[in-house]
PDB file of C-alpha atoms in Angstrom:
ATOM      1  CA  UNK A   1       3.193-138.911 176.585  1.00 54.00           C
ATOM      2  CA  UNK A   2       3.529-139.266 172.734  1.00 64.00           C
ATOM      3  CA  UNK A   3       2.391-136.566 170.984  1.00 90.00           C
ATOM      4  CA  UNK A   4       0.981-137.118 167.023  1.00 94.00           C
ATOM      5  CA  UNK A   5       3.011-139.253 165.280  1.00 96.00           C
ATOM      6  CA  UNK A   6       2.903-139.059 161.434  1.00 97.00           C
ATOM      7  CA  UNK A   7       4.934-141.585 159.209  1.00 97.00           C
ATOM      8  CA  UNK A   8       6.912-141.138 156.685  1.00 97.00           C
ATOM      9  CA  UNK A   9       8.054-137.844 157.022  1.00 96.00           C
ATOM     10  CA  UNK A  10       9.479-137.696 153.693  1.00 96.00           C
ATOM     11  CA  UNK A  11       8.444-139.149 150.185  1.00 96.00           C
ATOM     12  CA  UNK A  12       9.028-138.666 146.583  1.00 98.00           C
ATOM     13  CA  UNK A  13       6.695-140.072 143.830  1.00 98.00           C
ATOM     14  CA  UNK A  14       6.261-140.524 139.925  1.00 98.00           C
ATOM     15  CA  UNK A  15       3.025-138.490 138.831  1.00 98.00           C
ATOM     16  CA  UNK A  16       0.097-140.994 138.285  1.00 98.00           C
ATOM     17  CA  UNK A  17       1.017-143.215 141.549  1.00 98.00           C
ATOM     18  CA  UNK A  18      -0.876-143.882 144.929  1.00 98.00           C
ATOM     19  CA  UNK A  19       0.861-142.520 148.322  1.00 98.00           C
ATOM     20  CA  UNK A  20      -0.700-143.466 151.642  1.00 98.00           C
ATOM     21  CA  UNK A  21       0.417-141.456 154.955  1.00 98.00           C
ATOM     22  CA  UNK A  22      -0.163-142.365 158.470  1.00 98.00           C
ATOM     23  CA  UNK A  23      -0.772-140.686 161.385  1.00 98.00           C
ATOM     24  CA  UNK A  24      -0.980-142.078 165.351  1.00 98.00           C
ATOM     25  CA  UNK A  25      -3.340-139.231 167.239  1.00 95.00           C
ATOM     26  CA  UNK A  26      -2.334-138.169 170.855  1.00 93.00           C
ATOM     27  CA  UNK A  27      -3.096-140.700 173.631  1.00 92.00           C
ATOM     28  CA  UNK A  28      -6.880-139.604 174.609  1.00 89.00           C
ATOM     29  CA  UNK A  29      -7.539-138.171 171.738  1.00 91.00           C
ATOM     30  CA  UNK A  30      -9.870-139.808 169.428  1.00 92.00           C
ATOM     31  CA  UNK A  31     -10.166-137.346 165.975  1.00 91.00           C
ATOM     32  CA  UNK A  32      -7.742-137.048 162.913  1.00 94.00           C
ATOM     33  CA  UNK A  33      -7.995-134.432 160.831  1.00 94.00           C
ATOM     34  CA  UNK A  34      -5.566-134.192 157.997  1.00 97.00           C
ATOM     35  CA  UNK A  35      -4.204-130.585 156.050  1.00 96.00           C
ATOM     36  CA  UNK A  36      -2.297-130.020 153.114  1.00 97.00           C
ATOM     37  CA  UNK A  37       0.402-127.229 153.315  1.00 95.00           C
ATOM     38  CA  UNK A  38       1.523-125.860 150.236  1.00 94.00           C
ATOM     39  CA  UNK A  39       5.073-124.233 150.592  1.00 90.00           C
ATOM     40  CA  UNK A  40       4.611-120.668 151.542  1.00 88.00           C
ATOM     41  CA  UNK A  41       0.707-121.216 152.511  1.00 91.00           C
ATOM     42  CA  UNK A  42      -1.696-121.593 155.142  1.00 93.00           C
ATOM     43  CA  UNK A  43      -2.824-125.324 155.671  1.00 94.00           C
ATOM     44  CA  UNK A  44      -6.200-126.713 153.648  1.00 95.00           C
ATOM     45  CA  UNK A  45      -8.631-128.793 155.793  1.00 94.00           C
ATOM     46  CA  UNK A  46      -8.863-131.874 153.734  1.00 97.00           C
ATOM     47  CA  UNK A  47     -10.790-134.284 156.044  1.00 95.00           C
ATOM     48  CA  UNK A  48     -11.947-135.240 159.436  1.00 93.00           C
ATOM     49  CA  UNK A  49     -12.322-138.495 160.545  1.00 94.00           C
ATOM     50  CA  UNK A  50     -14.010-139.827 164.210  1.00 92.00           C
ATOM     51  CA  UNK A  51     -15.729-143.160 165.044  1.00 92.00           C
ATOM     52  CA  UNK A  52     -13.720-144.191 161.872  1.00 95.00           C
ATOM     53  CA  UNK A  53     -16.444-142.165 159.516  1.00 95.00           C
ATOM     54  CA  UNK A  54     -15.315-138.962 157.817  1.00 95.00           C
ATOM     55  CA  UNK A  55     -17.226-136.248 159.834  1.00 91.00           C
ATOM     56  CA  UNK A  56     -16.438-133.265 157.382  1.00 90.00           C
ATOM     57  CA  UNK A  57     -14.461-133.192 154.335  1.00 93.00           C
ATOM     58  CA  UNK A  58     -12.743-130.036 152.578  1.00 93.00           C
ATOM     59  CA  UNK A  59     -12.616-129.150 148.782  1.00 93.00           C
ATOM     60  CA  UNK A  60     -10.466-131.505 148.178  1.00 97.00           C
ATOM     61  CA  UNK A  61     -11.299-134.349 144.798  1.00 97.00           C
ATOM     62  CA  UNK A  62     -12.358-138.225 145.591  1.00 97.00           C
ATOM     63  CA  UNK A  63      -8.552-138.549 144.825  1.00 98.00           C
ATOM     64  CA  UNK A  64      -8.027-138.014 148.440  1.00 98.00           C
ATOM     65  CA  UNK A  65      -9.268-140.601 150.577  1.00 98.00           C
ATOM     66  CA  UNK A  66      -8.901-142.016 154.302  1.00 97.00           C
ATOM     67  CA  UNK A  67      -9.400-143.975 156.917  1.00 97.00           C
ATOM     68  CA  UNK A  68      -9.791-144.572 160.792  1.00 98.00           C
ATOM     69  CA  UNK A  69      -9.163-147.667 162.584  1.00 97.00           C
ATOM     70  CA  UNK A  70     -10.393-148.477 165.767  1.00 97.00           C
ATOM     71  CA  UNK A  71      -7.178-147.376 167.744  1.00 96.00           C
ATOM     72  CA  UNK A  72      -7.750-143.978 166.385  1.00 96.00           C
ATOM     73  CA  UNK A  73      -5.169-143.893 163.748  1.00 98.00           C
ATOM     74  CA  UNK A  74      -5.562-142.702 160.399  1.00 98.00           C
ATOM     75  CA  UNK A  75      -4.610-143.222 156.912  1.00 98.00           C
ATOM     76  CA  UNK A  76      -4.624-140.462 153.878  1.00 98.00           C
ATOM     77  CA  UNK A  77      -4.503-141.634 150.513  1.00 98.00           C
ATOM     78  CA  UNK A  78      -4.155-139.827 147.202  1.00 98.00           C
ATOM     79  CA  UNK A  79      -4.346-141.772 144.057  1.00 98.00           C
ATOM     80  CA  UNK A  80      -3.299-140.516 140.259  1.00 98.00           C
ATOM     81  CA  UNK A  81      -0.862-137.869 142.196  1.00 98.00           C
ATOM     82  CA  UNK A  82      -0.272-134.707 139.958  1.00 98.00           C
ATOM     83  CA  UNK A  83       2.340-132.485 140.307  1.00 98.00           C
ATOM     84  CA  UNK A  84       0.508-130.089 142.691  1.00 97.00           C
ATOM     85  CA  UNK A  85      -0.106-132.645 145.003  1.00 98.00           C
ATOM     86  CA  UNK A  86       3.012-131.679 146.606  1.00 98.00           C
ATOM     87  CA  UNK A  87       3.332-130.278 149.964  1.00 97.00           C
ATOM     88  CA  UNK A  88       3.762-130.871 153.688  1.00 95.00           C
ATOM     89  CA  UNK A  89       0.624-133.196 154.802  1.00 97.00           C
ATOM     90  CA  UNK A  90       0.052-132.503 158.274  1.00 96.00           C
ATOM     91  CA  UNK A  91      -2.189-134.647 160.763  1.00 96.00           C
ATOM     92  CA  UNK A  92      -3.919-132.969 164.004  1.00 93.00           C
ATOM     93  CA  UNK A  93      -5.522-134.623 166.959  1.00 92.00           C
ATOM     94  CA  UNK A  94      -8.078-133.291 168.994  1.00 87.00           C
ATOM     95  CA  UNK A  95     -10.665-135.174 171.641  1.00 85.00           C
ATOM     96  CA  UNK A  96     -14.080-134.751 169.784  1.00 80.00           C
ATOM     97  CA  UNK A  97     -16.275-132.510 171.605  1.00 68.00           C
ATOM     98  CA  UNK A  98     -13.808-131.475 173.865  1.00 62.00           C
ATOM     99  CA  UNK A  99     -15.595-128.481 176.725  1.00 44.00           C
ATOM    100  CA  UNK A 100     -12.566-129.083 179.231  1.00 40.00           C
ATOM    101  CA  UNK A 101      -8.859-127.481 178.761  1.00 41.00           C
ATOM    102  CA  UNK A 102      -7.848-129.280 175.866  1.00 52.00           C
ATOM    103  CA  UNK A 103      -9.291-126.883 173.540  1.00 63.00           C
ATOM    104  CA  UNK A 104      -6.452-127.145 170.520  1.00 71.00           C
ATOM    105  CA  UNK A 105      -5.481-129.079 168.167  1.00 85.00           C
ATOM    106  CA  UNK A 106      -2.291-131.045 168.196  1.00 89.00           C
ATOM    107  CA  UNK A 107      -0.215-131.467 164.783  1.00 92.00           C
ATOM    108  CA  UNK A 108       2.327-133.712 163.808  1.00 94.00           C
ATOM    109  CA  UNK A 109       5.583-133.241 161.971  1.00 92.00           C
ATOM    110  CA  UNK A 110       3.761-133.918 158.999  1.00 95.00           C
ATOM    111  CA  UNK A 111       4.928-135.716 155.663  1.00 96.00           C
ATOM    112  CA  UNK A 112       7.060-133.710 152.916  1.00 96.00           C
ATOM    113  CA  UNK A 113       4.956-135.132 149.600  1.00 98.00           C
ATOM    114  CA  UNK A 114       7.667-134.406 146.504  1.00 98.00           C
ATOM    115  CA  UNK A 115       5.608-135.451 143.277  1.00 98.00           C
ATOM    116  CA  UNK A 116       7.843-135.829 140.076  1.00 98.00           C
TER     117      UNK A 116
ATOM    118  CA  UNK B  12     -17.914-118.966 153.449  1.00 76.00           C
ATOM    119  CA  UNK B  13     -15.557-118.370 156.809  1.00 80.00           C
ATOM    120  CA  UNK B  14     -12.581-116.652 155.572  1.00 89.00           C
ATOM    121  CA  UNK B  15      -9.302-115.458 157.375  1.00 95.00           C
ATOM    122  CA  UNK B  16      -6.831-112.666 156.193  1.00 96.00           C
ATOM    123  CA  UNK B  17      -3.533-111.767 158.039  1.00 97.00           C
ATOM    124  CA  UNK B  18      -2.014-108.618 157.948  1.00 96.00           C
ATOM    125  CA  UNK B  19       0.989-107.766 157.242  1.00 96.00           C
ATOM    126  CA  UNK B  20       2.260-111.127 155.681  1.00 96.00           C
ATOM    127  CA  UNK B  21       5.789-110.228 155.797  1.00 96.00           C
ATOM    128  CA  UNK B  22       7.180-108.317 158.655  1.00 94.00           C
ATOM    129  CA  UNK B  23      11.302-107.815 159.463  1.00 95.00           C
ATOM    130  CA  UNK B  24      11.551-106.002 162.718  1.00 92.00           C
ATOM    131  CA  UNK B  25      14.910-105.182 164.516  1.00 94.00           C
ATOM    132  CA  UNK B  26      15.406-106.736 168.481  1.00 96.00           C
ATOM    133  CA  UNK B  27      13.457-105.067 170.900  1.00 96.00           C
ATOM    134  CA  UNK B  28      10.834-103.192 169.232  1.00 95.00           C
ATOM    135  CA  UNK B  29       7.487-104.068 169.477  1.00 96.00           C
ATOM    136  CA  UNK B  30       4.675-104.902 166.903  1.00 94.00           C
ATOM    137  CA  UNK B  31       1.185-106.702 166.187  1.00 97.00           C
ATOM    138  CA  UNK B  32       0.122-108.900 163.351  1.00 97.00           C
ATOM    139  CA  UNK B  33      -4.275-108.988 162.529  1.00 98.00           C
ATOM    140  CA  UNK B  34      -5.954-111.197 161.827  1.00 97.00           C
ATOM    141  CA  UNK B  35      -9.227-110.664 160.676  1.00 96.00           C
ATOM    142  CA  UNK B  36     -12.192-113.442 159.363  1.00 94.00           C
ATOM    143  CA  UNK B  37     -14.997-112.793 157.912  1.00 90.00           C
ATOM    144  CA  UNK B  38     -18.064-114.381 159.602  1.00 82.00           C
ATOM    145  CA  UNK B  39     -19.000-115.295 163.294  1.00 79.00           C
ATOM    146  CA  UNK B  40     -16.733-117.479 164.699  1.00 77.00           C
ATOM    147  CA  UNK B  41     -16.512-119.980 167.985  1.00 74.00           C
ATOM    148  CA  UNK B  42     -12.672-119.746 168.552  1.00 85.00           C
ATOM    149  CA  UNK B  43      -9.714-118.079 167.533  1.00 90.00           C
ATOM    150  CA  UNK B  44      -6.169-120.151 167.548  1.00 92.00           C
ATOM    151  CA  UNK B  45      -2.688-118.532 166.919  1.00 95.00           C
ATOM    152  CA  UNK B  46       0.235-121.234 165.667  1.00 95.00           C
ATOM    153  CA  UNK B  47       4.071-120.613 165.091  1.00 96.00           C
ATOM    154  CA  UNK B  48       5.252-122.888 162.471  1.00 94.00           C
ATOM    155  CA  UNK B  49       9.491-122.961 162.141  1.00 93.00           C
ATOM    156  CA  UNK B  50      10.692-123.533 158.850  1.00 87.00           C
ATOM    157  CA  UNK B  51      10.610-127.271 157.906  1.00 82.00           C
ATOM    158  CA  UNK B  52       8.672-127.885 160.864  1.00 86.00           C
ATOM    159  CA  UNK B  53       4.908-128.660 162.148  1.00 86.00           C
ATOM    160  CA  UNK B  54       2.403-126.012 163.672  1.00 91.00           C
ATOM    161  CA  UNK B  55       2.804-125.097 167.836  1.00 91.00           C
ATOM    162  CA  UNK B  56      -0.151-124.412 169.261  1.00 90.00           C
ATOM    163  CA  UNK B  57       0.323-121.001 171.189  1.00 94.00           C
ATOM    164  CA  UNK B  58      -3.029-119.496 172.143  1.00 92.00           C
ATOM    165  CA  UNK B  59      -6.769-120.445 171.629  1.00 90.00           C
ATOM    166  CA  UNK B  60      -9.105-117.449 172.068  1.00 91.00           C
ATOM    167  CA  UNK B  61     -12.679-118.509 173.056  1.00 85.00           C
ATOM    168  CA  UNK B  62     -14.415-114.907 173.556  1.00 81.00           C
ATOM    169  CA  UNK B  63     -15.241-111.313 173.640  1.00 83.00           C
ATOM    170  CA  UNK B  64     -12.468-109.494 174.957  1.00 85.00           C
ATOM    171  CA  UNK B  65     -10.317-112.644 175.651  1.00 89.00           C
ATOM    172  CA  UNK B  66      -6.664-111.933 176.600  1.00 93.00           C
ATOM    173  CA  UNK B  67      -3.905-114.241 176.596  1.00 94.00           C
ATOM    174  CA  UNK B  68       0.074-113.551 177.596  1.00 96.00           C
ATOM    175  CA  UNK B  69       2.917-116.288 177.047  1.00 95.00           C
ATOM    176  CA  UNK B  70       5.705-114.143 177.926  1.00 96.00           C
ATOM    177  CA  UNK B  71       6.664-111.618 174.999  1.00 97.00           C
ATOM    178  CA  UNK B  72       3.419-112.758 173.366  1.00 97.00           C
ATOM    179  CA  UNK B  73       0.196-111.564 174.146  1.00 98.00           C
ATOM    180  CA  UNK B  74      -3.087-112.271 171.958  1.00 97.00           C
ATOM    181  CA  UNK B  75      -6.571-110.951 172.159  1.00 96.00           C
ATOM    182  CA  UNK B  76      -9.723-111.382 170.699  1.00 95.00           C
ATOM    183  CA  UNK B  77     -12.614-108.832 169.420  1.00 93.00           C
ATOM    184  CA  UNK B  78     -15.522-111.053 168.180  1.00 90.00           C
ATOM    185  CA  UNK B  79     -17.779-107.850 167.534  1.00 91.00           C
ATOM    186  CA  UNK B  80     -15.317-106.625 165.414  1.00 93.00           C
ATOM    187  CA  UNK B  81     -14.055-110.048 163.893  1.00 93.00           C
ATOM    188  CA  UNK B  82     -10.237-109.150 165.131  1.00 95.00           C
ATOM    189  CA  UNK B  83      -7.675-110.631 166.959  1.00 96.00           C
ATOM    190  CA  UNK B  84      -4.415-109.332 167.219  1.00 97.00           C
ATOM    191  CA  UNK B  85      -0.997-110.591 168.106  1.00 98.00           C
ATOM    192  CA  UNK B  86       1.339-108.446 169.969  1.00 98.00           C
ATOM    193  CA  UNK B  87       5.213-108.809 170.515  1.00 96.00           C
ATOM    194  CA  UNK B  88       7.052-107.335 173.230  1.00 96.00           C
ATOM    195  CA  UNK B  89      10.789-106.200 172.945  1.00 94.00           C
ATOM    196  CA  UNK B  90      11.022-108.844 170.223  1.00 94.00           C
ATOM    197  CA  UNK B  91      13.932-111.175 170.431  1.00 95.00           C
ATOM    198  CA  UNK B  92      15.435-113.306 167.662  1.00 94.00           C
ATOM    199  CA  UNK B  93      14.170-116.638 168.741  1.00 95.00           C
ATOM    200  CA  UNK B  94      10.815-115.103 167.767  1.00 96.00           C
ATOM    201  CA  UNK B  95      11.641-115.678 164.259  1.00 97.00           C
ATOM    202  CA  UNK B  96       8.891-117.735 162.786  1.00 97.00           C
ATOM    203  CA  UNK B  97       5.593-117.487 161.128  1.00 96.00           C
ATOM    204  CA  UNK B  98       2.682-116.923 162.796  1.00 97.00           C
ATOM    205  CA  UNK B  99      -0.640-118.287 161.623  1.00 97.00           C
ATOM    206  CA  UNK B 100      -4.267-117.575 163.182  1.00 96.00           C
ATOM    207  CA  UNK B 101      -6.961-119.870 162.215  1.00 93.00           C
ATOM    208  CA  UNK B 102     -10.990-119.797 163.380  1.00 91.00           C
ATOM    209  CA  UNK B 103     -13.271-122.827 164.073  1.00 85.00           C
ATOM    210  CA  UNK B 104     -17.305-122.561 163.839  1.00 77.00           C
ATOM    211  CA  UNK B 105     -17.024-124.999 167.154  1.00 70.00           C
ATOM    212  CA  UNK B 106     -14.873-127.376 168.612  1.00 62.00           C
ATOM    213  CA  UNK B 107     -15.529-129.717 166.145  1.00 66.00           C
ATOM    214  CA  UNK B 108     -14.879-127.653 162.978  1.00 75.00           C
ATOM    215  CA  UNK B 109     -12.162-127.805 160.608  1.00 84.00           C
ATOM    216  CA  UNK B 110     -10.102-124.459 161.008  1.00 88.00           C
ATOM    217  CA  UNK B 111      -9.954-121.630 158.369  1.00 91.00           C
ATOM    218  CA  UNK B 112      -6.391-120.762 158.595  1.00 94.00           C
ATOM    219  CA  UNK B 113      -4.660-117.335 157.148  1.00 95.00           C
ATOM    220  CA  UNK B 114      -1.824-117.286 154.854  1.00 95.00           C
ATOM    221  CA  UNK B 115       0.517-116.938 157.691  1.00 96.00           C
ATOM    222  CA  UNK B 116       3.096-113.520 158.823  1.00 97.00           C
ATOM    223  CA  UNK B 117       7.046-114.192 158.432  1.00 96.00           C
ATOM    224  CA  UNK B 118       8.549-112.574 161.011  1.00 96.00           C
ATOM    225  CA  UNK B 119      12.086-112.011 160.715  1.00 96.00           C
ATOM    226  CA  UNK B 120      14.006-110.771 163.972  1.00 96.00           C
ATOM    227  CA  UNK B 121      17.386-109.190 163.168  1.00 93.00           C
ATOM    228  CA  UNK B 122      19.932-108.497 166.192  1.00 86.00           C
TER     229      UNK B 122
END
């Protein structure tokens, strides 16, 4: 059973460009949410996406933007990258409205963002 | 605003002694999680709390959960090295939410 599969897990930029990361949920589960981990921090929620709208979105600017497509993957991209746009971008699966045992969250590896 | 603190953020214990880490958030909450995250790596789930007075073990840890007073602690029994990690806690409004995570406790485990 594959667990959350986020691609690629590392990637260096020029300030100014466009990234987009991917992210394969958990087979039977159906929501993406992605974070951004700042070295030495706790994650930031950035956005949630289910039924391929984005269901809640963190303070994050219209910089970051996404995407679900109907086999429940996901897409994060972040135009005009700045220098503090670097960090670990992690992905987490869940099954949306979930009242039986699956109660967590399940993260990928996550991406290692380098912005020069 | 739902906010999370951890307490302490750094900790550097010797092999087995015991300790907890708090966490401690700031408005009512649906559920409590506790992840390890490895250096370089991704987040392991390793409890979800769901209510008052909830207790979970997974051998030397054991978690629990105060809702009244916004707490939930993480204690470590006879720590071993392999324990070396941080720990993060992180609360959810529902199971739907986006989690409010703390700033995370190193734990360092010297033999």
């Amino acid at each position: 059973d594959a667990g959350v599969t986020q691609s690629p897990t590392h990637l260096i930029k020029t300030r100014g460009q466009q990234v987009t990361l991917r992210c394969s949920p958990k087979s039977g589960h159906d929501t993406v949410s992605w974070y951004q981990q700042a070295l030495g921090q706790g994650p930031q929620f950035i956005f949630q996406y289910y039924e391929e709208e984005e269901r809640q979105r963190g303070n994050f600017p219209d910089r970051f933007s996404g995407h679900q497509f109907p086999n429940y993957s996901s897409e994060l991209n972040v135009n005009a990258l700045l220098l503090g746009d670097s960090a670990l971008y992690l992905c987490a699966s869940s099954l949306y409205g979930s009242g039986g045992p699956d109660y967590g969250y399940t993260f990928g590896s996550g991406t290692r963002l380098t912005v020069v | 605003e739902l906010k999370v603190e951890q307490n302490p953020l750094f900790l550097s214990m010797q092999e087995g002694k015991n300790y907890t880490i708090y966490c401690n958030y700031s408005t009512t909450s649906d559920r409590l999680y506790w992840y390890r995250q490895d250096p370089g790596k991704s987040l392991e789930s390793l409890f979800v709390l769901l209510s008052n007075g909830a207790v979970k073990q997974e051998g030397r840890l054991m978690a629990s959960l105060d809702t009244k007073a916004r707490l939930s602690t993480l204690h470590i029994t006879a720590a071993v090295h392999d324990l070396s990690a941080t720990y993060f806690c992180a609360v959810s409004r529902d199971s739907n939410y986006q989690l409010i995570w703390g700033a995370g406790t190193k734990l360092i485990i010297k033999p």
